[in-house]
Short mmCIF file of N, CA and C in Angstrom, two decimals:
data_model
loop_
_atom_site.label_atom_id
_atom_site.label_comp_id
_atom_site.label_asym_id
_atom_site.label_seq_id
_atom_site.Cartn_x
_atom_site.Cartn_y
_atom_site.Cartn_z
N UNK U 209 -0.29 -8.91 12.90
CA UNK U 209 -0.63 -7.96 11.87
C UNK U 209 0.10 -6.65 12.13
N UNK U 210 0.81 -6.17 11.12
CA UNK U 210 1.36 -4.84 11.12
C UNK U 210 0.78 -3.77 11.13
N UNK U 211 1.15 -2.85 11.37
CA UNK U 211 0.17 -1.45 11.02
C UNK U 211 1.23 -0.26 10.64
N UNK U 212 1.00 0.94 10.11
CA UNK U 212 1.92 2.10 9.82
C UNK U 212 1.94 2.81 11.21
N UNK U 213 3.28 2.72 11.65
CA UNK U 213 3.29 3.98 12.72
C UNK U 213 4.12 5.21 12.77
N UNK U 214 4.01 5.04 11.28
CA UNK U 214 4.75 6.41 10.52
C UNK U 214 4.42 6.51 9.44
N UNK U 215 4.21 7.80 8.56
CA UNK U 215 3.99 7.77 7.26
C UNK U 215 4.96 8.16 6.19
N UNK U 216 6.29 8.52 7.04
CA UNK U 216 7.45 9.14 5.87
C UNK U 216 8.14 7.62 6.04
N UNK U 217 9.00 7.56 4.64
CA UNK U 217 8.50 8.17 3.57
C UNK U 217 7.29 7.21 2.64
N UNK U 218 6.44 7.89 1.91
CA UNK U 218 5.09 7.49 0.97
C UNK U 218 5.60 7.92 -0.57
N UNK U 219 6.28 7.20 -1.14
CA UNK U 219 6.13 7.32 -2.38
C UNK U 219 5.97 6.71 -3.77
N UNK U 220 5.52 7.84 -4.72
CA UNK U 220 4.10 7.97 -5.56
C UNK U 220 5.40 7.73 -6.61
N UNK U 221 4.90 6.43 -7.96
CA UNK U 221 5.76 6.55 -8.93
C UNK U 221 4.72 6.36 -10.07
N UNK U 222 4.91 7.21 -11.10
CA UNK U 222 3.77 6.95 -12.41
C UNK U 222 4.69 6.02 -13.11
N UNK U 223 3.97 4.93 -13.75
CA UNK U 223 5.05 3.99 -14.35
C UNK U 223 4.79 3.65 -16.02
N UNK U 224 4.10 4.99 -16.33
CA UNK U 224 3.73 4.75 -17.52
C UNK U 224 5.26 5.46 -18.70
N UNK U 225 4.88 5.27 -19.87
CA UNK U 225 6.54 5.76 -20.83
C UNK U 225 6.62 7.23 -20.78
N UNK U 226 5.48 7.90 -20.89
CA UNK U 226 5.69 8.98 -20.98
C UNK U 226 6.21 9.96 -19.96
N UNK U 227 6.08 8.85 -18.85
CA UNK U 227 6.46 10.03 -17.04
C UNK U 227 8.21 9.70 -17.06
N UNK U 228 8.73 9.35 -17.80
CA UNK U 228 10.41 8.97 -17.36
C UNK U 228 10.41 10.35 -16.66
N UNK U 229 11.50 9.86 -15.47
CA UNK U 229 11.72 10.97 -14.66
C UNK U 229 10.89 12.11 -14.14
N UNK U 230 9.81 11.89 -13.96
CA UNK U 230 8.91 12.52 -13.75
C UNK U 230 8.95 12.74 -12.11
N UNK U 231 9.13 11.40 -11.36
CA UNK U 231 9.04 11.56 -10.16
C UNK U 231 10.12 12.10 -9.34
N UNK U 232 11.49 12.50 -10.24
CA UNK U 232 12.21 13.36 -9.98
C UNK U 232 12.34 14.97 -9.60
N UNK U 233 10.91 15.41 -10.29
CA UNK U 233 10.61 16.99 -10.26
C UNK U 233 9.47 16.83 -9.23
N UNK U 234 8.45 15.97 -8.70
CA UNK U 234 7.74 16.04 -7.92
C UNK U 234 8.05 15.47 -6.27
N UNK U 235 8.09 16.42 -5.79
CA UNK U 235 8.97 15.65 -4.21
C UNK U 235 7.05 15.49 -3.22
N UNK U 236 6.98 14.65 -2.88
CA UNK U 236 5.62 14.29 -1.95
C UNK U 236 5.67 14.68 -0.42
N UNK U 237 4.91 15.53 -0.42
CA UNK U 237 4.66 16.12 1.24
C UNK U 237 3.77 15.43 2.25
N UNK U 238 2.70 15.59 1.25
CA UNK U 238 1.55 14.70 1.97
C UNK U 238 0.94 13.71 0.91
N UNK U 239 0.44 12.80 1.65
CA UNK U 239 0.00 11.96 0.20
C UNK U 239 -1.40 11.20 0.86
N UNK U 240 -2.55 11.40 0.28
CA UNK U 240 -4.23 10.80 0.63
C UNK U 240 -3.95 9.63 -0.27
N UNK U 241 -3.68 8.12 -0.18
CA UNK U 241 -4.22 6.76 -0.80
C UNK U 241 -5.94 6.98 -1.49
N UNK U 242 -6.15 6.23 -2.03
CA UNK U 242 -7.29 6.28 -2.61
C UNK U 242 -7.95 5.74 -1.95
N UNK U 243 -9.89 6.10 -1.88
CA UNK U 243 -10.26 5.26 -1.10
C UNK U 243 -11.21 4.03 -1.52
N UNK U 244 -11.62 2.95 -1.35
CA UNK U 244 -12.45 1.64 -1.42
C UNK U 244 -13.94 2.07 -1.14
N UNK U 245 -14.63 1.95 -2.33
CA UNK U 245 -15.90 2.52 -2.11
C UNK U 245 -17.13 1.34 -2.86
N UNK U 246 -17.64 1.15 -1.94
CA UNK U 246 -18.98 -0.39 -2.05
C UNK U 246 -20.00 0.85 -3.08
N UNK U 247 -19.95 1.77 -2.95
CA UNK U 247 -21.59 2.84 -3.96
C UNK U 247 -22.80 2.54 -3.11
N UNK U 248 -22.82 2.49 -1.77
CA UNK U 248 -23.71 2.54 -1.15
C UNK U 248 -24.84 1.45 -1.55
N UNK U 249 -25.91 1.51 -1.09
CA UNK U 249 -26.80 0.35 -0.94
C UNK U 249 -27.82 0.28 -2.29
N UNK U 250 -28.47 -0.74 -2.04
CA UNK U 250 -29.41 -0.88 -3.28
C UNK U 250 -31.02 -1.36 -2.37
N UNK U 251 -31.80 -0.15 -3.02
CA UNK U 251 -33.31 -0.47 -1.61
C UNK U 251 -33.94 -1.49 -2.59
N UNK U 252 -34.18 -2.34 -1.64
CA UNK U 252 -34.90 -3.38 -1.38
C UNK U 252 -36.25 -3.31 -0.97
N UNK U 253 -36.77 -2.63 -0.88
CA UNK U 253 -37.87 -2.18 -0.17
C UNK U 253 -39.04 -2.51 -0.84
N UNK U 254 -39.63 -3.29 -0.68
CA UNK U 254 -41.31 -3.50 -1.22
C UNK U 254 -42.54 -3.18 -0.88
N UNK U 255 -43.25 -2.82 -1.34
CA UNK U 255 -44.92 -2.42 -0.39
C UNK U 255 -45.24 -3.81 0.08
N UNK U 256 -44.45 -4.94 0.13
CA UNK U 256 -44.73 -6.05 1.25
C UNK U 256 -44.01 -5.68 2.81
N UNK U 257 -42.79 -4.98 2.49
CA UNK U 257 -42.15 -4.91 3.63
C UNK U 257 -43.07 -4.93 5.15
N UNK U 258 -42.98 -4.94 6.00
CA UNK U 258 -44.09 -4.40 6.87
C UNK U 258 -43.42 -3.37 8.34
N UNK U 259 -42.34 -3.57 8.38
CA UNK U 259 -41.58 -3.08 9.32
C UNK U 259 -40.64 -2.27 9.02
N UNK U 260 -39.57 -2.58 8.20
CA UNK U 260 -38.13 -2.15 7.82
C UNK U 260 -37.91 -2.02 6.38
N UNK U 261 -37.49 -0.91 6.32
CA UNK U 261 -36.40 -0.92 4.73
C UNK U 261 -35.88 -1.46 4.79
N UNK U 262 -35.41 -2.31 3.21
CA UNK U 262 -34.35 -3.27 3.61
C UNK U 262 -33.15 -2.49 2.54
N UNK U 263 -32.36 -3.06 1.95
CA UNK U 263 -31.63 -3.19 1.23
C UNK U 263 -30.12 -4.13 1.37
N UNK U 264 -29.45 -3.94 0.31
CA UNK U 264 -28.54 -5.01 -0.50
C UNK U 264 -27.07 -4.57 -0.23
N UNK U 265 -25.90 -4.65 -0.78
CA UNK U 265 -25.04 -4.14 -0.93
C UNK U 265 -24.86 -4.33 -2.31
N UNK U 266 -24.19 -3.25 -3.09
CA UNK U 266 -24.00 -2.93 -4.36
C UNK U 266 -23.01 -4.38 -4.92
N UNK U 267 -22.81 -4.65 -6.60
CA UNK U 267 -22.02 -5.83 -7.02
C UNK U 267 -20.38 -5.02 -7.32
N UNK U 268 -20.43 -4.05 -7.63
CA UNK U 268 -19.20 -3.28 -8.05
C UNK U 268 -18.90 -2.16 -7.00
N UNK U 269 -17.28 -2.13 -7.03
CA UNK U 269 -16.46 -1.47 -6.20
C UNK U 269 -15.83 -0.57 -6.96
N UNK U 270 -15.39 0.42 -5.91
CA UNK U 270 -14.90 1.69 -6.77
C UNK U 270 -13.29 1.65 -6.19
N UNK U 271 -12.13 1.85 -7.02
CA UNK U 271 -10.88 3.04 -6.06
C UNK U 271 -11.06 4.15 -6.30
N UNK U 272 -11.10 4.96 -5.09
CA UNK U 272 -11.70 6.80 -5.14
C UNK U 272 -10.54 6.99 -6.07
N UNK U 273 -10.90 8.42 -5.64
CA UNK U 273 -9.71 9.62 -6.24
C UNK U 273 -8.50 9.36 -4.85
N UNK U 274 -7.27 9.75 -5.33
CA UNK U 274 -6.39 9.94 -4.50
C UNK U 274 -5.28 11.14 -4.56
N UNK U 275 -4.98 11.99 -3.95
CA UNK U 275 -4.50 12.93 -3.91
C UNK U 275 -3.31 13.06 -2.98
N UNK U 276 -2.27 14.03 -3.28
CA UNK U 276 -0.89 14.47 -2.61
C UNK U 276 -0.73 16.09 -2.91
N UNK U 277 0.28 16.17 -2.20
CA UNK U 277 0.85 17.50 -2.18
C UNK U 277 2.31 17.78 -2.00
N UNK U 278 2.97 18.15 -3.01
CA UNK U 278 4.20 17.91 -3.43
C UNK U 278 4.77 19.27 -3.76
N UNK U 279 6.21 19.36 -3.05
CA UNK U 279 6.86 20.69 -3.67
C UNK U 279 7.55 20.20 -5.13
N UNK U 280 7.72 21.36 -5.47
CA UNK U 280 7.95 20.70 -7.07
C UNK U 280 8.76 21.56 -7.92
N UNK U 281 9.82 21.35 -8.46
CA UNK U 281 10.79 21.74 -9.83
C UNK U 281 9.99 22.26 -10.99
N UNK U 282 9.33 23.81 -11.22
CA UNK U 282 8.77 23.75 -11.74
C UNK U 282 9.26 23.50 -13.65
N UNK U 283 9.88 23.01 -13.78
CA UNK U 283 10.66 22.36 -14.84
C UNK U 283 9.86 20.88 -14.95
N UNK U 284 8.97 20.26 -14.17
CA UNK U 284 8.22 19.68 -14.04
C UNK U 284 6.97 19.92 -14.96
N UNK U 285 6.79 21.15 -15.13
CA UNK U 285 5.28 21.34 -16.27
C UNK U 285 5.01 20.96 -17.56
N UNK U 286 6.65 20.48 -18.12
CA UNK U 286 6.50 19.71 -19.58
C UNK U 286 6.15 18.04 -19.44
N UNK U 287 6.83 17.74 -17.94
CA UNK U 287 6.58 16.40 -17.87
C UNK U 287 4.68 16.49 -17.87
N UNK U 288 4.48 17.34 -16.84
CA UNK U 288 2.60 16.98 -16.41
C UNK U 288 2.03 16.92 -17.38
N UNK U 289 2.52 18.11 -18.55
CA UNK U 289 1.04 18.29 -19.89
C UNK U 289 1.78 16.76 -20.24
N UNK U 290 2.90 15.98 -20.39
CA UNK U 290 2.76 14.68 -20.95
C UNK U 290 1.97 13.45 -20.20
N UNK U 291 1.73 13.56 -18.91
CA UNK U 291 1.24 12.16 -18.45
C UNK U 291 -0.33 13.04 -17.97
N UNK U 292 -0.64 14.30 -17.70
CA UNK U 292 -2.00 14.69 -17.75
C UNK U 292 -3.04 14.31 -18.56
N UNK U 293 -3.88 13.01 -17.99
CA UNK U 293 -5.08 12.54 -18.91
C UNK U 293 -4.32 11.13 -19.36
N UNK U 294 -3.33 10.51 -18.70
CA UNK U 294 -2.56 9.55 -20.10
C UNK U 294 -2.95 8.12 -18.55
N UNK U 295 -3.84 7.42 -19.16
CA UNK U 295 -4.17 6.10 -18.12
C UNK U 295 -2.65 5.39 -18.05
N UNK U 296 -2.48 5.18 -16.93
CA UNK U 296 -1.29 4.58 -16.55
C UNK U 296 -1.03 3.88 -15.55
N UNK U 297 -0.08 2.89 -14.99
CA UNK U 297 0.56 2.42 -13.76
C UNK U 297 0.77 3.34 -13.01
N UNK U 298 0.50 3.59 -11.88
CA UNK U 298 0.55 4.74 -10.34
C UNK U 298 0.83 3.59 -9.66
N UNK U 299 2.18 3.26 -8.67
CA UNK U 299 2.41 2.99 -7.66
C UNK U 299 2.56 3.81 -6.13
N UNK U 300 1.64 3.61 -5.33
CA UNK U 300 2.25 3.77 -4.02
C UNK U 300 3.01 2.91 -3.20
N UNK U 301 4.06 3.48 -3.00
CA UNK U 301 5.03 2.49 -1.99
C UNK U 301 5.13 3.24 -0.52
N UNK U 302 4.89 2.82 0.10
CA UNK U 302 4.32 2.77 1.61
C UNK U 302 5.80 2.82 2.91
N UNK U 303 5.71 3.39 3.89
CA UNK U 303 6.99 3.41 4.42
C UNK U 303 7.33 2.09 5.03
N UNK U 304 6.58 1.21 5.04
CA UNK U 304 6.94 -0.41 5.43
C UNK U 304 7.81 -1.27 4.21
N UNK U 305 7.38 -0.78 2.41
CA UNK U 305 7.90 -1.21 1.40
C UNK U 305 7.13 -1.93 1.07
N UNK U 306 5.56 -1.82 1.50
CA UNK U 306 4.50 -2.17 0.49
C UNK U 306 4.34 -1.56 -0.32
N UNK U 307 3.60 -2.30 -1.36
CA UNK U 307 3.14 -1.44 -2.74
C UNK U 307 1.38 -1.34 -3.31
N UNK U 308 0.87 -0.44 -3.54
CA UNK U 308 -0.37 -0.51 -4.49
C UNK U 308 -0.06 -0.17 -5.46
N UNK U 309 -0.33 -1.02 -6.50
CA UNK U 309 -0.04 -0.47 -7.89
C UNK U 309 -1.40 -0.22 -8.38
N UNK U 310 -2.08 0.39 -9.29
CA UNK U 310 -3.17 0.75 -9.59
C UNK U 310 -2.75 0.96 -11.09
N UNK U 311 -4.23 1.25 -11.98
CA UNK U 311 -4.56 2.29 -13.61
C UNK U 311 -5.12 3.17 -12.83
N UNK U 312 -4.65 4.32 -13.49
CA UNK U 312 -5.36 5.57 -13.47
C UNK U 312 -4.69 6.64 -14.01
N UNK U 313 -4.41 7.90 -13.86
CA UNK U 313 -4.05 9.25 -14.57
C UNK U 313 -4.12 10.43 -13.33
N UNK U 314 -3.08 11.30 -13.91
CA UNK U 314 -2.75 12.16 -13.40
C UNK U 314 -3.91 13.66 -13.39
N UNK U 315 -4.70 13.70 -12.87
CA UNK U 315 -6.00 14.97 -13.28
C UNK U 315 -5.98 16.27 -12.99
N UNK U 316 -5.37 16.42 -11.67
CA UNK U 316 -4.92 17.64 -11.63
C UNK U 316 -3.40 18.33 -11.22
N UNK U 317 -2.92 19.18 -11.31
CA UNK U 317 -2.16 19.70 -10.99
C UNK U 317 -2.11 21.13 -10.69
N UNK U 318 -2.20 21.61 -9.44
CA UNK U 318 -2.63 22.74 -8.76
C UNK U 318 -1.85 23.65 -8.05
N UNK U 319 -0.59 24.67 -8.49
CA UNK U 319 0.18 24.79 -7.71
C UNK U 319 -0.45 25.79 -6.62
N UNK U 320 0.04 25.69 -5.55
CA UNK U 320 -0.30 26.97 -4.39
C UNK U 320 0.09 28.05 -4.67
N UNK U 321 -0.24 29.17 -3.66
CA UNK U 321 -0.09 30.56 -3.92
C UNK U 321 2.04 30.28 -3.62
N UNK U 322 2.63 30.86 -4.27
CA UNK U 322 4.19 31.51 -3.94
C UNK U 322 4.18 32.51 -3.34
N UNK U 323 4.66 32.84 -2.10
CA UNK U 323 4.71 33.92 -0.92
C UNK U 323 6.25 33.38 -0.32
N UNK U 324 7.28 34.37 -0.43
CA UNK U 324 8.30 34.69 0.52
C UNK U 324 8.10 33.92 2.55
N UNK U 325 9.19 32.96 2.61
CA UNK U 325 9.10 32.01 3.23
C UNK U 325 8.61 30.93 3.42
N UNK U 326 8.07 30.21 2.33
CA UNK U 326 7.33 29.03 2.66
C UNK U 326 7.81 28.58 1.01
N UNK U 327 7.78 26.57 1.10
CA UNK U 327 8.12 25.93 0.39
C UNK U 327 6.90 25.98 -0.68
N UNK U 328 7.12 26.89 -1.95
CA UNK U 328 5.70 26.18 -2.85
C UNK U 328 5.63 24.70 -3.28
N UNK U 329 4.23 24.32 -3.32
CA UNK U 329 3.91 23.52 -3.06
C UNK U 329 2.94 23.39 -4.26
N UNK U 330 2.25 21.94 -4.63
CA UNK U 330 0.80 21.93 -5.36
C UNK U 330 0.38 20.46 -5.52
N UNK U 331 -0.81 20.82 -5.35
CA UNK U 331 -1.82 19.91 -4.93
C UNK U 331 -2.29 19.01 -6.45
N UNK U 332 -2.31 17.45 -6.26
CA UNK U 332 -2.30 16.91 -7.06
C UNK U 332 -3.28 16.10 -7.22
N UNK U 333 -4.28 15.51 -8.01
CA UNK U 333 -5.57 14.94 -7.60
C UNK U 333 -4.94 13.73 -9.42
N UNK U 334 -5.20 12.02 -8.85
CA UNK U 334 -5.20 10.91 -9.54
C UNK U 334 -6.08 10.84 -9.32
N UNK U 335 -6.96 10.35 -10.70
CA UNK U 335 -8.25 9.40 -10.89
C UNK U 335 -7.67 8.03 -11.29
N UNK U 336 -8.39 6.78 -10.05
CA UNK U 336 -8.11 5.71 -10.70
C UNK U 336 -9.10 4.95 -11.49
N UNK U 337 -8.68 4.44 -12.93
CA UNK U 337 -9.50 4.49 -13.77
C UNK U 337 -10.32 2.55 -13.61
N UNK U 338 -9.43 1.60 -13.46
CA UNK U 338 -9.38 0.21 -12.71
C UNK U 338 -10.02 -0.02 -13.97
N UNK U 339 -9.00 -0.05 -15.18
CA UNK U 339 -8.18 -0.29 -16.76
C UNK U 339 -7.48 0.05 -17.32
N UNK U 340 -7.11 -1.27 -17.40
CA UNK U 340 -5.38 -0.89 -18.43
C UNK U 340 -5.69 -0.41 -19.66
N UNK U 341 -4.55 -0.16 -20.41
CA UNK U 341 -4.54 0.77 -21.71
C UNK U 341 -5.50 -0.21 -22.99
N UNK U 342 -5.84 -1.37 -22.41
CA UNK U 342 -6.72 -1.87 -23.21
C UNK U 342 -8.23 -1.98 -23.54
N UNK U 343 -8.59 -1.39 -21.81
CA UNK U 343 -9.57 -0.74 -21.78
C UNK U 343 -10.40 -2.35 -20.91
N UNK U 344 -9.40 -3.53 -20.44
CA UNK U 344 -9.74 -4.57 -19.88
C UNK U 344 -9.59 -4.02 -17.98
N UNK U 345 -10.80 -4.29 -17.58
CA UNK U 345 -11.23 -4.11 -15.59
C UNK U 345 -9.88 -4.58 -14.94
N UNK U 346 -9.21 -3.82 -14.80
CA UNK U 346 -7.83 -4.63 -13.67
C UNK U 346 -8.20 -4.25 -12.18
N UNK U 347 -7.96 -4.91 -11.54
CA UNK U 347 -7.84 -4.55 -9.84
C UNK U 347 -6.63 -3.77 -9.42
N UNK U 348 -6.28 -3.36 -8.26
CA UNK U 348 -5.50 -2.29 -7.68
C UNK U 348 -4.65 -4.00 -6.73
N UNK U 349 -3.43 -3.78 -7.04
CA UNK U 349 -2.51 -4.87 -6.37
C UNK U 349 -1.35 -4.50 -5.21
N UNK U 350 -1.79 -4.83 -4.21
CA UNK U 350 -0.89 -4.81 -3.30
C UNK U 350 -0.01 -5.98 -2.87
N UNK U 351 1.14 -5.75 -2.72
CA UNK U 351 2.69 -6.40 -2.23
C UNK U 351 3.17 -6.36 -0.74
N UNK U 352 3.18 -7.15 -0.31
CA UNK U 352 3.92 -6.84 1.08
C UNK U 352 5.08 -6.74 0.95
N UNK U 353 5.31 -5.87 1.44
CA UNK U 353 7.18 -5.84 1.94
C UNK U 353 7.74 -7.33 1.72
N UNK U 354 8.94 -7.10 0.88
CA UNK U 354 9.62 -8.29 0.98
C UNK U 354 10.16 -9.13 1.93
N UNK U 355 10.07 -10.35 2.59
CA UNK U 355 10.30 -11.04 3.83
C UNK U 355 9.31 -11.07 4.99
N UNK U 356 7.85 -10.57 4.30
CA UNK U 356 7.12 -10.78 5.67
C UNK U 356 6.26 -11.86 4.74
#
C-alpha cells in the first residue's frame, strides 16, 4: 500500500463549461481534500437499556467542505462570479496522479490582506454537493495512478 510522502504538487481542476481556463488564474498553495463524514450516531437507547447507551451508526455519508489557498491573477474575478454557485465536476489530482473527482461548487472566494512583500493569496472554500446537474446522488470517484 502506498501512501503520500509529499504533497506538491495537488491539483484542483473545475471541469464544468463555464470554468474554461479557470485553473489558469488560480495557482494552489495549500489545498484541505474534503472530508468523509458518517453524521455521527443514532441513540438507541431505551428505558429497557439497563447498563449502557447504545447506539447505531448513521445510513448516509457526507463529503465535507474542502478548501485551498491559492495565489491568484486577479483577472481571475470574471471567471469566479461565472463558476460561483454553478454545481460542477471538481477534480483533485494528487502528487502520486490519483484522482477524486467529485459534484460540487465553488462557495467562497476570499482574497487575503495585500501588504508589500508577501505573495497575495485567497482562501477558497468548495461545497461538495454529491449531484450531478440532474439533481441524481453521485459518489466522489477515485483513480489510481495509471500502472499501479
Amino acid at each position: 500500500m502506498a501512501i503520500l510522502n509529499e504533497g506538491h504538487p495537488t491539483i484542483i481542476t473545475f471541469l464544468g463549461s463555464a470554468s474554461g481556463g479557470l485553473s489558469l488564474q488560480l495557482y494552489e498553495k495549500e489545498v484541505t481534500p474534503p472530508s468523509l463524514d458518517g453524521g455521527g450516531p443514532n441513540d438507541t437507547t431505551t428505558m429497557r437499556n439497563t447498563t449502557y447507551r447504545t447506539k447505531q451508526p448513521k445510513s448516509l455519508i457526507s463529503l465535507g467542505q474542502m478548501s485551498f489557498v491559492a495565489a491568484y491573477d486577479p483577472a481571475a474575478y470574471s471567471g469566479l462570479v461565472s463558476i460561483l454557485n454553478d454545481n460542477q465536476q471538481i477534480c483533485i489530482e494528487f502528487p502520486d496522479h490519483s484522482t477524486l473527482t467529485f459534484w460540487g461548487w465553488l462557495d467562497k472566494f476570499t482574497p487575503s490582506r495585500i501588504t508589500e512583500g508577501t505573495q497575495p493569496t485567497a482562501e477558497c472554500v468548495i461545497e461538495c454537493s454529491n449531484q450531478n446537474e440532474a439533481g441524481e446522488e453521485t459518489a466522489p470517484v477515485y483513480e489510481a495512478p495509471s500502472g499501479t
